[in-house]
Amino acid sequence: MKIAIVCYPTFGGSGVVATELGLELAHRGHEIHFITYRQPVRLALLNSNVHYHEVNVPEYPLFHYQPYELALSSKLVDMVKLYKIELLHVHYAIPHAYAGYMAKQMLKDEGIDIPMVTTLHGTDITLVGNHPFYKPAVSFSINKSDVVTSVSQSLKEDTYKLFNITKEIHVIPNFIELDKHRNENLISCQRSVMANKEERIVTHISNFRKVKRIPDVIQIFYKIQQHIPSKLMMVGDGPEKAKAEQLCESLGIQDKVIFFGNSNEIDQILAYSDLFLLPSETESFGLAALEAMAWSVPVISSNSGGLPEVNFDGESGYLSAVGAVEEMAENALKILMNENTLTQFKTRALEVAQQFDIKNILPLYEDLYHKAIHQKL
């Protein structure tokens, strides 16, 4: 199949998932065309089955905000005709599904009927999409998609609750490429760079937005380090980072916390981690938790959104109510204080992650693609 993938090219979860999906599809012989305003961060190497097409948005004094949707839909039309693309897979309802629909209509006028698969990732539904200014466009874009998928059952239910959706939503969870994540050749740094031998390594990875509850991460770690020697690895960047650094200083633990910023060495950090913290207000899926579990790292998380579908309470880690810092710290210590207990949780975390291996998830997308192209849905 010839498939165009439209996504955000940034460090966020949806862009990572879209890129990894496209690369694996290419490995299976499909011709993949990434269409976005910048080369995706995980798209390090191109091959004969992977193509990247940049969307250029001309700047005109007339426009206060440059019309990206217009440029994207025009680019989609051109690429579909030039490369005879058979299917569009857009990630995020807005602006991508909206632009995809406009491209479909322009192509129909030229006798080309191309199906569009829209994958909902979370923020496009629960935060941005539910805003009154965008809600009609989001509902329209979803209902006009040929196939709609969501990354969790929780997100599917939220979508039906928040919007007037008439389309069936197929749940296809996010995935992990375990063969790549378990490749020990990736580990170039030494554990001693991050912590001493006797210290546990606790990690958090996010975009440092309020929804991630960064102060909770630090407060949980503060309680952990009172009982067991440990270091906290904070990976990512965003509006809450400066406040987090100040909180560490006020608690007197700045020497026990390392702020990495955005990093392309996440695998190296997770490979040496003993515990992952994700106390988010909500997560549509919890891809960061899954990436940790793929490195045999148990997870302490909230029980919000799709997290219970990824982190199995008492097995791969523990779930707690949002804001339950005391309980999360207690659960963390249950895992970290005893070497045998830690080993058991690490083993089970990897076993759970194996259920989400891309080899198990990718055929679900391929099946929907085939049905959409042959109009059997």
XYZ file of C-alpha atoms in Angstrom:
377
model
C 0.000 0.000 0.000
C 0.979 3.622 -0.552
C 0.144 5.517 2.626
C 0.473 9.194 3.557
C 0.983 9.886 7.271
C 0.205 13.323 8.664
C 1.390 14.104 12.194
C 3.084 16.637 14.419
C 6.868 16.241 14.037
C 7.682 17.038 17.681
C 8.703 15.067 20.791
C 5.051 14.525 21.790
C 3.564 11.051 21.977
C 1.354 11.298 18.893
C 4.270 12.264 16.661
C 6.431 9.468 18.040
C 3.680 6.880 17.536
C 2.940 8.061 14.007
C 6.606 7.986 13.058
C 7.288 4.553 14.540
C 4.144 3.207 12.872
C 5.249 4.539 9.498
C 8.754 3.119 9.829
C 7.453 -0.336 10.754
C 4.963 -0.247 7.863
C 7.877 0.594 5.564
C 9.827 -2.374 6.932
C 6.874 -4.553 5.953
C 7.053 -3.328 2.358
C 4.550 -0.465 2.311
C 5.435 2.875 0.710
C 5.150 5.592 3.372
C 4.975 9.346 2.811
C 5.303 11.613 5.868
C 3.703 14.987 5.188
C 4.262 17.699 7.798
C 5.993 21.056 8.349
C 9.259 19.551 9.653
C 10.961 16.173 9.550
C 9.702 14.152 12.562
C 12.238 13.834 15.395
C 12.187 10.023 15.301
C 12.580 9.934 11.520
C 16.365 9.707 11.654
C 16.947 7.671 8.505
C 15.051 7.570 5.255
C 14.993 4.478 3.052
C 13.520 3.516 -0.275
C 10.073 2.987 1.278
C 10.076 6.139 3.439
C 9.593 9.625 2.020
C 9.257 13.011 3.683
C 7.453 15.978 2.123
C 7.676 19.349 3.827
C 4.621 21.572 4.052
C 5.693 25.142 3.359
C 3.466 27.923 4.660
C 4.167 31.180 2.820
C 4.120 34.291 4.991
C 1.864 37.099 3.853
C 1.363 40.408 5.721
C -2.376 39.912 5.213
C -2.422 36.917 7.578
C -1.955 37.449 11.311
C -1.783 33.635 11.661
C -0.417 31.659 8.727
C -3.022 29.230 7.232
C -1.317 25.873 7.864
C -4.491 23.856 7.171
C -4.732 25.399 3.695
C -1.091 24.668 2.921
C -1.380 21.114 4.283
C -4.520 20.232 2.322
C -2.950 21.575 -0.882
C 0.227 19.590 -0.240
C -1.810 16.430 0.356
C -3.599 16.874 -2.964
C -0.312 17.330 -4.824
C 1.392 14.345 -3.165
C -1.576 12.001 -3.654
C -1.607 12.763 -7.373
C 2.173 12.673 -7.786
C 2.799 9.410 -5.914
C -0.607 7.734 -6.435
C -1.103 7.459 -2.670
C -3.943 5.112 -1.739
C -4.756 6.141 1.828
C -4.356 9.061 4.245
C -3.628 8.349 7.918
C -3.884 11.546 9.938
C -2.940 11.788 13.604
C -4.939 14.369 15.608
C -8.425 15.486 14.675
C -7.397 19.119 14.304
C -5.934 20.437 12.186
C -4.971 17.233 10.394
C -8.331 15.503 9.889
C -9.854 18.837 8.946
C -7.151 19.437 6.317
C -7.410 15.815 5.196
C -11.136 16.159 4.565
C -10.585 19.267 2.449
C -7.944 17.391 0.450
C -10.378 14.496 -0.066
C -12.992 16.892 -1.451
C -10.540 18.554 -3.835
C -9.387 15.147 -5.059
C -12.977 13.987 -5.590
C -13.430 16.817 -8.071
C -10.609 15.204 -10.065
C -12.114 11.722 -9.852
C -9.888 10.456 -7.012
C -11.648 8.954 -4.000
C -9.069 8.360 -1.266
C -10.004 7.020 2.189
C -8.842 8.750 5.374
C -8.052 7.114 8.715
C -8.050 9.485 11.697
C -6.331 8.496 14.943
C -7.321 10.337 18.111
C -4.521 10.702 20.647
C -6.031 12.651 23.515
C -5.225 16.352 23.657
C -7.067 16.871 20.372
C -10.203 15.595 22.127
C -10.033 16.259 25.853
C -8.402 19.718 25.831
C -8.171 21.552 22.520
C -10.994 19.835 20.693
C -13.561 20.376 23.437
C -13.119 24.153 23.292
C -16.335 25.784 22.001
C -14.383 27.480 19.189
C -13.208 24.132 17.797
C -15.900 21.667 18.809
C -18.003 21.861 15.610
C -14.912 21.425 13.408
C -13.673 18.465 15.461
C -17.048 16.710 15.352
C -17.280 17.317 11.627
C -13.741 16.068 10.951
C -14.234 12.862 12.937
C -17.616 12.078 11.400
C -16.292 12.703 7.888
C -13.317 10.356 8.370
C -13.664 6.953 6.726
C -12.123 5.182 9.735
C -11.577 6.509 13.253
C -9.279 4.952 15.860
C -8.401 5.934 19.419
C -5.400 4.881 21.468
C -7.457 3.692 24.463
C -10.939 2.655 25.516
C -10.953 5.605 27.918
C -10.334 8.073 25.086
C -13.030 6.428 22.978
C -15.550 6.897 25.790
C -14.463 10.514 26.312
C -14.906 11.226 22.610
C -18.456 9.904 22.567
C -19.182 11.828 25.768
C -17.829 15.179 24.568
C -18.883 15.164 20.900
C -21.825 14.175 18.766
C -20.027 11.323 16.998
C -21.846 8.983 14.637
C -18.789 7.040 13.449
C -17.610 3.795 15.023
C -14.337 4.301 16.901
C -11.885 1.396 16.824
C -9.546 1.093 19.807
C -5.977 0.354 18.731
C -3.563 0.942 21.609
C -0.208 2.630 21.340
C 2.739 0.301 20.957
C 6.407 -0.211 21.647
C 9.108 -1.602 19.386
C 10.580 -4.058 21.839
C 13.372 -5.348 19.603
C 14.762 -1.838 19.374
C 14.224 -0.963 23.010
C 15.932 -4.120 24.240
C 18.973 -3.627 22.029
C 21.807 -3.406 24.550
C 24.043 -1.827 21.892
C 22.049 1.363 22.413
C 23.485 1.755 25.887
C 26.600 3.861 25.492
C 26.628 5.796 28.769
C 27.544 4.394 32.178
C 25.153 4.169 35.113
C 27.702 5.954 37.281
C 27.095 9.134 35.280
C 23.610 9.337 36.822
C 23.922 7.790 40.292
C 26.160 5.953 42.693
C 26.013 2.171 42.900
C 23.918 2.122 46.083
C 21.372 4.678 44.809
C 18.063 3.826 43.151
C 17.297 5.717 39.938
C 13.794 7.174 39.695
C 12.724 8.729 36.363
C 10.032 10.984 34.958
C 9.628 11.880 31.262
C 7.067 14.372 29.953
C 6.471 17.744 28.319
C 6.330 19.432 31.744
C 2.801 20.783 31.374
C 0.450 21.283 34.335
C -1.490 18.151 33.413
C 1.642 16.095 34.221
C 1.572 17.308 37.864
C 5.310 17.919 38.040
C 5.206 19.081 41.692
C 3.717 15.677 42.601
C 6.657 13.952 40.902
C 9.092 15.920 43.030
C 7.120 15.476 46.255
C 6.919 11.708 45.706
C 10.650 11.566 45.128
C 11.274 13.774 48.172
C 9.557 11.155 50.326
C 11.376 8.283 48.594
C 14.837 9.750 49.161
C 14.102 10.194 52.873
C 14.055 6.394 53.202
C 16.405 5.099 50.528
C 19.423 6.591 48.684
C 18.129 7.664 45.269
C 18.378 10.089 42.356
C 15.611 11.569 40.218
C 16.016 11.897 36.445
C 13.698 14.592 35.001
C 13.584 14.297 31.203
C 11.746 16.811 29.047
C 11.004 20.496 28.846
C 8.017 22.768 29.180
C 6.329 25.550 31.142
C 6.562 23.793 34.540
C 10.299 23.115 34.420
C 11.483 26.340 36.062
C 9.016 25.910 38.927
C 10.181 22.312 39.346
C 13.790 23.419 39.671
C 12.780 26.002 42.272
C 10.804 23.371 44.234
C 13.844 21.084 44.316
C 15.925 23.920 45.713
C 13.343 24.787 48.373
C 13.235 21.125 49.458
C 17.021 20.934 49.519
C 17.222 18.063 47.017
C 18.689 19.904 44.014
C 21.818 17.747 44.243
C 19.673 14.603 43.916
C 17.721 15.693 40.818
C 19.054 15.900 37.259
C 17.119 17.933 34.676
C 18.041 16.679 31.199
C 15.704 18.770 29.041
C 14.509 17.176 25.811
C 16.731 14.217 25.077
C 17.330 11.694 22.327
C 18.920 9.364 24.905
C 15.732 8.284 26.653
C 16.536 4.605 26.158
C 19.898 4.986 27.881
C 18.256 6.678 30.865
C 15.449 4.126 31.159
C 17.841 1.206 30.829
C 19.338 2.113 34.213
C 16.120 3.278 35.904
C 14.532 1.388 38.797
C 11.174 3.176 38.907
C 9.097 5.491 36.695
C 6.745 8.178 38.039
C 3.695 9.356 36.073
C 1.159 10.984 38.445
C -0.645 12.848 35.624
C -4.005 14.554 35.915
C -4.973 12.524 32.866
C -3.320 10.438 30.151
C -5.162 9.284 27.044
C -2.870 6.248 27.016
C 0.425 6.663 28.874
C 3.063 6.030 26.215
C 5.873 7.187 28.515
C 4.853 4.514 31.019
C 4.907 1.853 28.307
C 8.361 2.937 27.152
C 9.582 2.578 30.740
C 8.027 -0.866 31.101
C 9.736 -1.953 27.881
C 12.990 -1.440 29.781
C 11.674 -3.486 32.739
C 10.951 -0.351 34.772
C 7.874 -0.579 37.053
C 5.537 2.410 37.088
C 3.911 4.439 39.842
C 1.054 6.334 38.216
C -2.350 7.870 38.683
C -5.382 5.809 37.696
C -6.662 8.461 35.296
C -7.634 8.087 31.647
C -6.015 5.195 29.806
C -3.306 4.476 32.406
C -5.128 1.464 33.940
C -5.125 -0.059 30.437
C -1.307 0.062 30.400
C -0.065 -0.070 33.993
C -1.531 -3.120 35.750
C -2.015 -2.382 39.440
C 0.099 -4.614 41.671
C 1.824 -6.205 38.675
C 3.735 -3.727 36.499
C 3.511 -1.094 39.217
C 0.796 0.631 41.230
C -2.142 2.926 40.480
C -3.413 5.660 42.811
C -5.944 8.476 42.690
C -4.764 11.736 41.163
C -2.916 13.761 43.794
C -2.425 10.870 46.227
C 1.224 11.722 46.786
C 1.537 9.902 50.113
C 0.135 6.660 48.720
C 2.272 6.877 45.594
C 5.396 7.355 47.702
C 4.446 4.398 49.911
C 3.897 2.203 46.858
C 7.205 3.329 45.405
C 8.990 2.297 48.586
C 7.230 -1.089 48.556
C 8.931 -1.745 45.231
C 12.314 -0.141 45.883
C 13.112 -1.217 49.433
C 13.405 -4.931 48.710
C 15.663 -6.293 45.952
C 13.511 -9.390 45.326
C 10.330 -7.310 45.121
C 11.990 -4.898 42.696
C 13.126 -7.800 40.510
C 9.606 -9.263 40.436
C 8.062 -5.935 39.401
C 10.730 -5.378 36.752
C 10.043 -8.816 35.261
C 6.294 -8.292 35.214
C 6.626 -4.789 33.752
C 8.419 -6.211 30.719
C 5.851 -9.016 30.369
C 3.023 -6.474 30.279
C 4.916 -4.311 27.775
C 5.294 -7.324 25.471
C 1.519 -7.311 24.967
C 1.928 -3.908 23.286
C 4.772 -4.921 20.971
C 4.393 -3.278 17.577
C 4.308 -6.739 15.983
C 0.998 -7.337 17.769
C -0.489 -3.895 17.074
C 0.564 -3.128 13.497
C -1.615 -5.871 11.885
C -4.667 -4.173 13.439
C -3.877 -1.014 11.461
C -3.113 -2.964 8.288
C -6.485 -4.691 8.513
C -8.299 -1.353 8.807
C -6.279 0.080 5.909
C -7.252 -2.804 3.631
C -10.914 -2.519 4.592
C -10.902 1.257 4.079
C -9.272 1.015 0.654
C -11.697 -1.680 -0.471
C -14.637 0.087 1.238
C -15.553 -2.866 3.410
C -16.175 -0.826 6.579
